[in-house]
PDB file of C-alpha atoms in Angstrom:
ATOM      1  CA  UNK A 169     -99.316 121.892-126.361  1.00 36.00           C
ATOM      2  CA  UNK A 170     -96.675 122.470-123.820  1.00 38.00           C
ATOM      3  CA  UNK A 171     -94.046 125.415-124.342  1.00 38.00           C
ATOM      4  CA  UNK A 172     -91.282 126.381-122.072  1.00 38.00           C
ATOM      5  CA  UNK A 173     -88.991 129.324-121.785  1.00 36.00           C
ATOM      6  CA  UNK A 174     -85.789 129.168-119.410  1.00 35.00           C
ATOM      7  CA  UNK A 175     -83.674 132.088-118.879  1.00 36.00           C
ATOM      8  CA  UNK A 176     -81.592 134.445-116.750  1.00 37.00           C
ATOM      9  CA  UNK A 177     -81.625 138.295-117.141  1.00 37.00           C
ATOM     10  CA  UNK A 178     -78.341 139.815-118.353  1.00 37.00           C
ATOM     11  CA  UNK A 179     -77.960 143.673-118.483  1.00 39.00           C
ATOM     12  CA  UNK A 180     -76.705 145.412-121.488  1.00 42.00           C
ATOM     13  CA  UNK A 181     -72.873 145.604-120.713  1.00 41.00           C
ATOM     14  CA  UNK A 182     -72.796 142.053-119.503  1.00 41.00           C
ATOM     15  CA  UNK A 183     -74.729 140.797-122.427  1.00 42.00           C
ATOM     16  CA  UNK A 184     -72.337 142.402-124.872  1.00 42.00           C
ATOM     17  CA  UNK A 185     -69.370 140.791-122.989  1.00 44.00           C
ATOM     18  CA  UNK A 186     -71.108 137.490-122.926  1.00 42.00           C
ATOM     19  CA  UNK A 187     -71.901 137.612-126.675  1.00 44.00           C
ATOM     20  CA  UNK A 188     -68.315 138.490-127.446  1.00 41.00           C
ATOM     21  CA  UNK A 189     -67.040 135.630-125.193  1.00 43.00           C
ATOM     22  CA  UNK A 190     -69.181 133.228-126.908  1.00 41.00           C
ATOM     23  CA  UNK A 191     -68.117 134.374-130.293  1.00 45.00           C
ATOM     24  CA  UNK A 192     -64.479 133.975-129.456  1.00 42.00           C
ATOM     25  CA  UNK A 193     -64.872 130.643-127.457  1.00 43.00           C
ATOM     26  CA  UNK A 194     -67.029 128.783-129.971  1.00 45.00           C
ATOM     27  CA  UNK A 195     -66.012 127.719-133.567  1.00 45.00           C
ATOM     28  CA  UNK A 196     -68.167 128.976-136.438  1.00 47.00           C
ATOM     29  CA  UNK A 197     -71.590 127.335-135.954  1.00 45.00           C
ATOM     30  CA  UNK A 198     -73.615 125.805-138.736  1.00 44.00           C
ATOM     31  CA  UNK A 199     -77.159 126.713-139.384  1.00 48.00           C
ATOM     32  CA  UNK A 200     -78.307 123.819-137.080  1.00 50.00           C
ATOM     33  CA  UNK A 201     -75.662 124.395-134.362  1.00 53.00           C
ATOM     34  CA  UNK A 202     -74.941 126.812-131.630  1.00 63.00           C
ATOM     35  CA  UNK A 203     -74.602 130.566-132.267  1.00 64.00           C
ATOM     36  CA  UNK A 204     -73.973 133.639-130.070  1.00 70.00           C
ATOM     37  CA  UNK A 205     -77.187 135.532-129.195  1.00 61.00           C
ATOM     38  CA  UNK A 206     -77.401 139.176-130.016  1.00 68.00           C
ATOM     39  CA  UNK A 207     -78.067 141.732-127.362  1.00 64.00           C
ATOM     40  CA  UNK A 208     -81.615 142.314-128.493  1.00 64.00           C
ATOM     41  CA  UNK A 209     -82.596 138.686-127.940  1.00 58.00           C
ATOM     42  CA  UNK A 210     -80.764 138.516-124.580  1.00 53.00           C
ATOM     43  CA  UNK A 211     -82.668 141.799-123.368  1.00 56.00           C
ATOM     44  CA  UNK A 212     -86.081 139.997-123.912  1.00 56.00           C
ATOM     45  CA  UNK A 213     -85.347 137.317-121.338  1.00 51.00           C
ATOM     46  CA  UNK A 214     -87.106 137.647-117.975  1.00 49.00           C
ATOM     47  CA  UNK A 215     -85.307 138.972-115.064  1.00 47.00           C
ATOM     48  CA  UNK A 216     -85.020 135.745-112.997  1.00 55.00           C
ATOM     49  CA  UNK A 217     -83.775 132.128-113.142  1.00 64.00           C
ATOM     50  CA  UNK A 218     -86.592 129.652-113.679  1.00 79.00           C
ATOM     51  CA  UNK A 219     -89.067 127.990-116.062  1.00 85.00           C
ATOM     52  CA  UNK A 220     -92.318 129.435-117.537  1.00 87.00           C
ATOM     53  CA  UNK A 221     -94.845 127.121-119.284  1.00 85.00           C
ATOM     54  CA  UNK A 222     -98.288 127.427-120.582  1.00 84.00           C
ATOM     55  CA  UNK A 223    -100.792 124.523-120.865  1.00 82.00           C
ATOM     56  CA  UNK A 224    -102.361 125.634-124.086  1.00 78.00           C
ATOM     57  CA  UNK A 225    -104.949 123.191-125.286  1.00 79.00           C
ATOM     58  CA  UNK A 226    -104.355 120.871-122.479  1.00 87.00           C
ATOM     59  CA  UNK A 227    -106.602 117.813-122.301  1.00 93.00           C
ATOM     60  CA  UNK A 228    -106.140 114.610-120.365  1.00 94.00           C
ATOM     61  CA  UNK A 229    -108.394 111.458-120.095  1.00 93.00           C
ATOM     62  CA  UNK A 230    -107.395 107.838-119.145  1.00 92.00           C
ATOM     63  CA  UNK A 231    -108.042 104.621-117.133  1.00 93.00           C
ATOM     64  CA  UNK A 232    -105.750 105.332-114.383  1.00 95.00           C
ATOM     65  CA  UNK A 233    -106.726 103.902-111.125  1.00 96.00           C
ATOM     66  CA  UNK A 234    -105.327 104.678-107.720  1.00 96.00           C
ATOM     67  CA  UNK A 235    -106.194 102.479-104.565  1.00 96.00           C
ATOM     68  CA  UNK A 236    -105.342 102.913-100.807  1.00 93.00           C
ATOM     69  CA  UNK A 237    -105.565  99.634 -98.850  1.00 92.00           C
ATOM     70  CA  UNK A 238    -105.641  99.600 -95.159  1.00 86.00           C
ATOM     71  CA  UNK A 239    -103.892  96.897 -93.135  1.00 84.00           C
ATOM     72  CA  UNK A 240    -107.218  95.226 -92.509  1.00 88.00           C
ATOM     73  CA  UNK A 241    -107.938  94.991 -96.182  1.00 90.00           C
ATOM     74  CA  UNK A 242    -110.405  97.825 -96.522  1.00 93.00           C
ATOM     75  CA  UNK A 243    -109.808 100.120 -99.447  1.00 95.00           C
ATOM     76  CA  UNK A 244    -110.850 103.201-101.224  1.00 96.00           C
ATOM     77  CA  UNK A 245    -110.084 103.965-104.947  1.00 97.00           C
ATOM     78  CA  UNK A 246    -110.173 106.791-107.544  1.00 97.00           C
ATOM     79  CA  UNK A 247    -110.211 106.130-111.275  1.00 97.00           C
ATOM     80  CA  UNK A 248    -110.707 107.331-114.722  1.00 97.00           C
ATOM     81  CA  UNK A 249    -109.663 110.938-114.325  1.00 97.00           C
ATOM     82  CA  UNK A 250    -110.270 113.600-116.970  1.00 97.00           C
ATOM     83  CA  UNK A 251    -109.121 117.160-117.197  1.00 97.00           C
ATOM     84  CA  UNK A 252    -109.347 119.991-119.711  1.00 95.00           C
ATOM     85  CA  UNK A 253    -108.620 123.666-119.713  1.00 92.00           C
ATOM     86  CA  UNK A 254    -109.845 126.557-121.772  1.00 89.00           C
ATOM     87  CA  UNK A 255    -107.061 129.081-122.816  1.00 85.00           C
ATOM     88  CA  UNK A 256    -106.145 132.763-122.794  1.00 80.00           C
ATOM     89  CA  UNK A 257    -106.896 134.644-125.924  1.00 79.00           C
ATOM     90  CA  UNK A 258    -103.081 135.042-126.423  1.00 81.00           C
ATOM     91  CA  UNK A 259    -101.087 131.850-125.820  1.00 77.00           C
ATOM     92  CA  UNK A 260     -98.161 132.248-123.239  1.00 81.00           C
ATOM     93  CA  UNK A 261     -99.418 135.672-122.224  1.00 84.00           C
ATOM     94  CA  UNK A 262    -100.060 134.342-118.653  1.00 87.00           C
ATOM     95  CA  UNK A 263     -98.057 131.281-117.976  1.00 89.00           C
ATOM     96  CA  UNK A 264     -97.379 129.058-114.867  1.00 91.00           C
ATOM     97  CA  UNK A 265     -93.984 129.899-113.453  1.00 92.00           C
ATOM     98  CA  UNK A 266     -91.252 128.028-111.374  1.00 92.00           C
ATOM     99  CA  UNK A 267     -88.475 129.998-109.914  1.00 91.00           C
ATOM    100  CA  UNK A 268     -85.735 129.813-107.368  1.00 88.00           C
ATOM    101  CA  UNK A 269     -85.816 133.015-105.479  1.00 86.00           C
ATOM    102  CA  UNK A 270     -83.895 134.631-102.600  1.00 83.00           C
ATOM    103  CA  UNK A 271     -85.770 135.090 -99.367  1.00 79.00           C
ATOM    104  CA  UNK A 272     -86.181 138.718 -98.474  1.00 69.00           C
ATOM    105  CA  UNK A 273     -85.514 137.992 -94.860  1.00 71.00           C
ATOM    106  CA  UNK A 274     -82.145 136.429 -95.437  1.00 74.00           C
ATOM    107  CA  UNK A 275     -83.408 132.842 -94.913  1.00 79.00           C
ATOM    108  CA  UNK A 276     -82.846 129.877 -97.206  1.00 85.00           C
ATOM    109  CA  UNK A 277     -83.615 130.168-100.827  1.00 87.00           C
ATOM    110  CA  UNK A 278     -87.177 129.351-101.910  1.00 90.00           C
ATOM    111  CA  UNK A 279     -88.507 127.338-104.687  1.00 92.00           C
ATOM    112  CA  UNK A 280     -91.630 129.013-105.838  1.00 93.00           C
ATOM    113  CA  UNK A 281     -94.443 127.673-108.166  1.00 95.00           C
ATOM    114  CA  UNK A 282     -96.690 130.457-109.183  1.00 95.00           C
ATOM    115  CA  UNK A 283    -100.178 130.185-110.798  1.00 94.00           C
ATOM    116  CA  UNK A 284    -101.241 132.423-113.787  1.00 93.00           C
ATOM    117  CA  UNK A 285    -103.002 135.698-112.637  1.00 93.00           C
ATOM    118  CA  UNK A 286    -105.831 134.818-114.920  1.00 93.00           C
ATOM    119  CA  UNK A 287    -107.278 138.368-114.591  1.00 91.00           C
ATOM    120  CA  UNK A 288    -110.009 137.958-117.240  1.00 90.00           C
ATOM    121  CA  UNK A 289    -111.078 134.487-115.942  1.00 91.00           C
ATOM    122  CA  UNK A 290    -110.340 132.857-119.305  1.00 90.00           C
ATOM    123  CA  UNK A 291    -108.426 129.867-117.907  1.00 92.00           C
ATOM    124  CA  UNK A 292    -111.022 127.407-116.576  1.00 94.00           C
ATOM    125  CA  UNK A 293    -110.568 123.720-115.889  1.00 95.00           C
ATOM    126  CA  UNK A 294    -113.103 120.925-116.177  1.00 96.00           C
ATOM    127  CA  UNK A 295    -112.396 117.988-114.008  1.00 97.00           C
ATOM    128  CA  UNK A 296    -113.974 114.573-113.158  1.00 98.00           C
ATOM    129  CA  UNK A 297    -113.109 111.119-111.529  1.00 97.00           C
ATOM    130  CA  UNK A 298    -114.875 108.112-110.481  1.00 97.00           C
ATOM    131  CA  UNK A 299    -114.420 106.579-106.910  1.00 97.00           C
ATOM    132  CA  UNK A 300    -115.407 103.619-104.737  1.00 96.00           C
ATOM    133  CA  UNK A 301    -114.857 101.856-101.418  1.00 96.00           C
ATOM    134  CA  UNK A 302    -114.496  98.199-100.232  1.00 94.00           C
ATOM    135  CA  UNK A 303    -115.064  97.597 -96.589  1.00 92.00           C
ATOM    136  CA  UNK A 304    -116.749  95.165 -94.117  1.00 89.00           C
ATOM    137  CA  UNK A 305    -117.393  92.847 -97.021  1.00 88.00           C
ATOM    138  CA  UNK A 306    -119.186  95.405 -99.080  1.00 91.00           C
ATOM    139  CA  UNK A 307    -117.867  96.693-102.367  1.00 92.00           C
ATOM    140  CA  UNK A 308    -119.545  99.914-103.562  1.00 92.00           C
ATOM    141  CA  UNK A 309    -119.001 102.095-106.576  1.00 93.00           C
ATOM    142  CA  UNK A 310    -119.490 105.619-105.141  1.00 93.00           C
ATOM    143  CA  UNK A 311    -120.176 107.404-108.432  1.00 95.00           C
ATOM    144  CA  UNK A 312    -118.243 110.401-109.711  1.00 97.00           C
ATOM    145  CA  UNK A 313    -117.048 113.845-108.657  1.00 98.00           C
ATOM    146  CA  UNK A 314    -117.406 116.412-111.356  1.00 98.00           C
ATOM    147  CA  UNK A 315    -115.900 119.811-111.135  1.00 98.00           C
ATOM    148  CA  UNK A 316    -117.020 122.580-113.715  1.00 97.00           C
ATOM    149  CA  UNK A 317    -115.384 125.948-114.495  1.00 97.00           C
ATOM    150  CA  UNK A 318    -112.782 126.054-111.809  1.00 97.00           C
ATOM    151  CA  UNK A 319    -110.653 129.196-112.112  1.00 96.00           C
ATOM    152  CA  UNK A 320    -107.493 129.852-110.200  1.00 95.00           C
ATOM    153  CA  UNK A 321    -106.401 133.521-109.911  1.00 96.00           C
ATOM    154  CA  UNK A 322    -102.785 133.890-108.750  1.00 95.00           C
ATOM    155  CA  UNK A 323    -101.248 132.350-105.721  1.00 95.00           C
ATOM    156  CA  UNK A 324     -99.252 129.141-105.689  1.00 96.00           C
ATOM    157  CA  UNK A 325     -96.954 127.106-103.576  1.00 96.00           C
ATOM    158  CA  UNK A 326     -93.438 127.750-102.000  1.00 95.00           C
ATOM    159  CA  UNK A 327     -90.863 125.101-100.711  1.00 94.00           C
ATOM    160  CA  UNK A 328     -87.722 125.614 -98.701  1.00 92.00           C
ATOM    161  CA  UNK A 329     -85.931 124.100 -95.592  1.00 90.00           C
ATOM    162  CA  UNK A 330     -87.337 124.520 -92.259  1.00 88.00           C
ATOM    163  CA  UNK A 331     -85.476 127.012 -89.902  1.00 82.00           C
ATOM    164  CA  UNK A 332     -85.324 124.864 -86.736  1.00 79.00           C
ATOM    165  CA  UNK A 333     -86.086 121.154 -87.639  1.00 79.00           C
ATOM    166  CA  UNK A 334     -85.896 118.565 -90.314  1.00 84.00           C
ATOM    167  CA  UNK A 335     -88.449 118.075 -93.162  1.00 89.00           C
ATOM    168  CA  UNK A 336     -89.883 120.182 -95.775  1.00 92.00           C
ATOM    169  CA  UNK A 337     -91.216 123.782 -95.255  1.00 93.00           C
ATOM    170  CA  UNK A 338     -93.826 125.087 -97.482  1.00 94.00           C
ATOM    171  CA  UNK A 339     -96.263 127.859 -98.098  1.00 95.00           C
ATOM    172  CA  UNK A 340     -99.534 127.977-100.050  1.00 96.00           C
ATOM    173  CA  UNK A 341    -101.765 130.871-101.412  1.00 97.00           C
ATOM    174  CA  UNK A 342    -105.079 130.436-103.151  1.00 96.00           C
ATOM    175  CA  UNK A 343    -107.852 132.431-104.766  1.00 97.00           C
ATOM    176  CA  UNK A 344    -110.269 130.089-106.491  1.00 97.00           C
ATOM    177  CA  UNK A 345    -113.735 130.205-108.025  1.00 97.00           C
ATOM    178  CA  UNK A 346    -115.760 127.076-109.123  1.00 98.00           C
ATOM    179  CA  UNK A 347    -118.948 127.158-111.127  1.00 97.00           C
ATOM    180  CA  UNK A 348    -120.095 123.800-109.675  1.00 98.00           C
ATOM    181  CA  UNK A 349    -118.751 121.037-107.579  1.00 98.00           C
ATOM    182  CA  UNK A 350    -120.920 117.867-107.726  1.00 97.00           C
ATOM    183  CA  UNK A 351    -121.172 114.396-106.250  1.00 97.00           C
ATOM    184  CA  UNK A 352    -123.053 112.159-108.640  1.00 96.00           C
ATOM    185  CA  UNK A 353    -123.741 108.719-107.239  1.00 95.00           C
ATOM    186  CA  UNK A 354    -125.178 107.330-110.545  1.00 93.00           C
ATOM    187  CA  UNK A 355    -122.140 108.244-112.675  1.00 93.00           C
ATOM    188  CA  UNK A 356    -120.683 111.529-114.158  1.00 93.00           C
ATOM    189  CA  UNK A 357    -123.283 111.792-116.813  1.00 92.00           C
ATOM    190  CA  UNK A 358    -126.394 111.251-114.531  1.00 92.00           C
ATOM    191  CA  UNK A 359    -127.571 114.040-112.252  1.00 91.00           C
ATOM    192  CA  UNK A 360    -130.246 111.880-110.436  1.00 90.00           C
ATOM    193  CA  UNK A 361    -129.542 112.118-106.706  1.00 92.00           C
ATOM    194  CA  UNK A 362    -126.662 114.539-107.296  1.00 95.00           C
ATOM    195  CA  UNK A 363    -125.366 116.852-104.424  1.00 96.00           C
ATOM    196  CA  UNK A 364    -124.299 120.151-106.017  1.00 97.00           C
ATOM    197  CA  UNK A 365    -122.256 123.028-104.653  1.00 97.00           C
ATOM    198  CA  UNK A 366    -122.548 126.044-106.903  1.00 97.00           C
ATOM    199  CA  UNK A 367    -120.709 129.447-107.295  1.00 98.00           C
ATOM    200  CA  UNK A 368    -117.893 128.618-104.778  1.00 98.00           C
ATOM    201  CA  UNK A 369    -115.337 131.380-103.859  1.00 97.00           C
ATOM    202  CA  UNK A 370    -112.091 131.073-101.857  1.00 97.00           C
ATOM    203  CA  UNK A 371    -109.863 134.022-101.261  1.00 97.00           C
ATOM    204  CA  UNK A 372    -108.415 136.605 -99.010  1.00 97.00           C
ATOM    205  CA  UNK A 373    -110.911 138.790 -96.935  1.00 97.00           C
ATOM    206  CA  UNK A 374    -110.552 141.998 -94.979  1.00 95.00           C
ATOM    207  CA  UNK A 375    -111.612 142.664 -91.437  1.00 91.00           C
ATOM    208  CA  UNK A 376    -115.242 143.036 -92.487  1.00 92.00           C
ATOM    209  CA  UNK A 377    -115.197 139.595 -94.142  1.00 93.00           C
ATOM    210  CA  UNK A 378    -115.336 141.094 -97.582  1.00 95.00           C
ATOM    211  CA  UNK A 379    -113.243 139.455-100.416  1.00 96.00           C
ATOM    212  CA  UNK A 380    -110.257 141.554-101.512  1.00 96.00           C
ATOM    213  CA  UNK A 381    -109.655 139.928-104.802  1.00 95.00           C
ATOM    214  CA  UNK A 382    -106.240 138.606-103.571  1.00 97.00           C
ATOM    215  CA  UNK A 383    -105.330 134.985-102.788  1.00 97.00           C
ATOM    216  CA  UNK A 384    -105.533 133.832 -99.265  1.00 97.00           C
ATOM    217  CA  UNK A 385    -102.066 133.067 -97.824  1.00 96.00           C
ATOM    218  CA  UNK A 386    -102.652 129.957 -95.854  1.00 96.00           C
ATOM    219  CA  UNK A 387     -99.002 129.531 -95.023  1.00 94.00           C
ATOM    220  CA  UNK A 388     -95.770 131.381 -95.870  1.00 93.00           C
ATOM    221  CA  UNK A 389     -92.262 129.895 -95.614  1.00 91.00           C
ATOM    222  CA  UNK A 390     -91.053 132.986 -93.838  1.00 88.00           C
ATOM    223  CA  UNK A 391     -93.907 134.676 -91.958  1.00 90.00           C
ATOM    224  CA  UNK A 392     -95.935 131.472 -91.083  1.00 92.00           C
ATOM    225  CA  UNK A 393     -94.223 128.316 -92.385  1.00 92.00           C
ATOM    226  CA  UNK A 394     -96.061 125.020 -92.834  1.00 94.00           C
ATOM    227  CA  UNK A 395     -93.893 121.854 -92.467  1.00 94.00           C
ATOM    228  CA  UNK A 396     -94.148 118.153 -93.434  1.00 94.00           C
ATOM    229  CA  UNK A 397     -91.844 115.768 -91.639  1.00 92.00           C
ATOM    230  CA  UNK A 398     -91.553 112.652 -89.508  1.00 89.00           C
ATOM    231  CA  UNK A 399     -91.896 112.734 -85.728  1.00 84.00           C
ATOM    232  CA  UNK A 400     -91.227 109.856 -83.363  1.00 81.00           C
ATOM    233  CA  UNK A 401     -93.160 109.142 -80.137  1.00 77.00           C
ATOM    234  CA  UNK A 402     -93.736 106.168 -78.040  1.00 77.00           C
ATOM    235  CA  UNK A 403     -95.649 104.297 -80.776  1.00 75.00           C
ATOM    236  CA  UNK A 404     -92.872 104.989 -83.291  1.00 76.00           C
ATOM    237  CA  UNK A 405     -92.422 107.481 -86.159  1.00 81.00           C
ATOM    238  CA  UNK A 406     -95.381 109.297 -87.535  1.00 86.00           C
ATOM    239  CA  UNK A 407     -95.963 111.529 -90.509  1.00 89.00           C
ATOM    240  CA  UNK A 408     -96.549 115.103 -89.268  1.00 90.00           C
ATOM    241  CA  UNK A 409     -98.215 118.034 -90.924  1.00 93.00           C
ATOM    242  CA  UNK A 410     -98.336 121.460 -89.229  1.00 93.00           C
ATOM    243  CA  UNK A 411     -98.638 125.255 -89.585  1.00 94.00           C
ATOM    244  CA  UNK A 412     -96.569 127.320 -87.195  1.00 91.00           C
ATOM    245  CA  UNK A 413     -97.810 130.464 -85.352  1.00 91.00           C
ATOM    246  CA  UNK A 414     -97.479 133.678 -87.183  1.00 92.00           C
ATOM    247  CA  UNK A 415     -93.928 135.038 -86.901  1.00 87.00           C
ATOM    248  CA  UNK A 416     -93.661 138.621 -85.635  1.00 83.00           C
ATOM    249  CA  UNK A 417     -89.973 138.793 -86.453  1.00 81.00           C
ATOM    250  CA  UNK A 418     -90.545 138.084 -90.263  1.00 79.00           C
ATOM    251  CA  UNK A 419     -94.122 139.253 -90.533  1.00 79.00           C
ATOM    252  CA  UNK A 420     -96.908 141.131 -88.710  1.00 84.00           C
ATOM    253  CA  UNK A 421     -97.426 138.389 -86.277  1.00 87.00           C
ATOM    254  CA  UNK A 422    -101.160 138.146 -87.528  1.00 91.00           C
ATOM    255  CA  UNK A 423    -102.422 135.142 -89.436  1.00 94.00           C
ATOM    256  CA  UNK A 424    -103.972 136.203 -92.891  1.00 94.00           C
ATOM    257  CA  UNK A 425    -107.736 136.076 -93.218  1.00 96.00           C
ATOM    258  CA  UNK A 426    -109.590 134.189 -95.907  1.00 97.00           C
ATOM    259  CA  UNK A 427    -113.237 133.426 -96.633  1.00 97.00           C
ATOM    260  CA  UNK A 428    -115.304 130.696 -98.229  1.00 97.00           C
ATOM    261  CA  UNK A 429    -118.664 131.180-100.057  1.00 97.00           C
ATOM    262  CA  UNK A 430    -121.019 128.822-101.619  1.00 97.00           C
ATOM    263  CA  UNK A 431    -123.825 130.393-103.544  1.00 97.00           C
ATOM    264  CA  UNK A 432    -126.165 127.462-103.601  1.00 97.00           C
ATOM    265  CA  UNK A 433    -126.317 123.934-102.021  1.00 97.00           C
ATOM    266  CA  UNK A 434    -128.846 121.550-103.467  1.00 96.00           C
ATOM    267  CA  UNK A 435    -129.813 117.871-104.032  1.00 93.00           C
ATOM    268  CA  UNK A 436    -131.695 116.609-107.110  1.00 91.00           C
ATOM    269  CA  UNK A 437    -133.946 113.608-107.404  1.00 81.00           C
ATOM    270  CA  UNK A 438    -136.767 112.278-109.758  1.00 78.00           C
ATOM    271  CA  UNK A 439    -139.144 113.878-107.498  1.00 80.00           C
ATOM    272  CA  UNK A 440    -137.642 117.331-107.689  1.00 82.00           C
ATOM    273  CA  UNK A 441    -134.830 119.404-106.344  1.00 86.00           C
ATOM    274  CA  UNK A 442    -134.166 120.384-102.765  1.00 92.00           C
ATOM    275  CA  UNK A 443    -132.529 123.773-102.201  1.00 93.00           C
ATOM    276  CA  UNK A 444    -130.573 124.175 -98.943  1.00 93.00           C
ATOM    277  CA  UNK A 445    -129.674 127.808 -99.586  1.00 95.00           C
ATOM    278  CA  UNK A 446    -126.101 129.409 -99.536  1.00 96.00           C
ATOM    279  CA  UNK A 447    -123.344 129.416 -96.954  1.00 96.00           C
ATOM    280  CA  UNK A 448    -120.591 131.780 -96.200  1.00 95.00           C
ATOM    281  CA  UNK A 449    -117.639 132.105 -93.768  1.00 94.00           C
ATOM    282  CA  UNK A 450    -116.358 135.644 -93.952  1.00 91.00           C
ATOM    283  CA  UNK A 451    -113.162 135.246 -91.912  1.00 93.00           C
ATOM    284  CA  UNK A 452    -110.921 132.219 -91.401  1.00 94.00           C
ATOM    285  CA  UNK A 453    -107.550 132.387 -89.757  1.00 94.00           C
ATOM    286  CA  UNK A 454    -105.257 129.531 -89.111  1.00 94.00           C
ATOM    287  CA  UNK A 455    -103.140 130.470 -86.081  1.00 94.00           C
ATOM    288  CA  UNK A 456    -101.796 126.987 -85.513  1.00 93.00           C
ATOM    289  CA  UNK A 457    -102.099 123.476 -86.959  1.00 93.00           C
ATOM    290  CA  UNK A 458    -100.686 120.155 -85.721  1.00 92.00           C
ATOM    291  CA  UNK A 459    -101.671 116.941 -87.368  1.00 91.00           C
ATOM    292  CA  UNK A 460    -100.052 113.598 -86.688  1.00 87.00           C
ATOM    293  CA  UNK A 461    -100.989 110.544 -88.643  1.00 83.00           C
ATOM    294  CA  UNK A 462    -101.364 107.093 -87.044  1.00 73.00           C
ATOM    295  CA  UNK A 463     -98.838 104.491 -88.109  1.00 63.00           C
TER     296      UNK A 463
END
């Protein structure tokens, strides 16, 4: 079920004027036509331009197949995706949002996609897909990737125009918990030979490496913008992905800290399970990133 709400906030005097103008400009409306909105209805609209939507009861399953083929004929594919999401107790109480907002630093406007806060952890995703490769004359079905109880807590994406170059500037912030990420070589319903990562957490951390409960800001369009564009060198144009150094003019000059925690890493087999323990990185800072893809 997909529901959307689009609106622009109007204060009380303006709302009254708008309703009066509509009443004067429009002919009398039928029950199925347009009609002026009362002030009480206008006052309930959110105070920004944008779209809010809730994926209530969302479920997807199909036989879609995506294949990447290299120039030498080798390929990798992913297919048969499935996804479903559990819902909040009250539908539309914690929606996704897409807004156009003004940058507080006086830069270009920002297109902002915000994830639900999900404070009670009620919204959880179940995901799976199959994959395989074909290289060096060997075609191999690799099995499936299965993700259980993936919960996103706030954060989202920003998009804008770069300040000094062509391309797309973007920001990203993430706080995520995953019950289990597993690689199942014998298919999504068979756990023999499975590699499993349990109780994964990603989010912002403090100086001591403790999770703060906030999203980790990997990039920000004003304070530390990431960029996607095409750069040309002696070999021709290349796709470029980068994250700039922290900007002291629009921010603190320090890259935000994040952490990754895996509660348990294990393999399973007919002869028994192998427990490799846990893993944790308390502080990660991306001070600069520059990736150029080969043509």
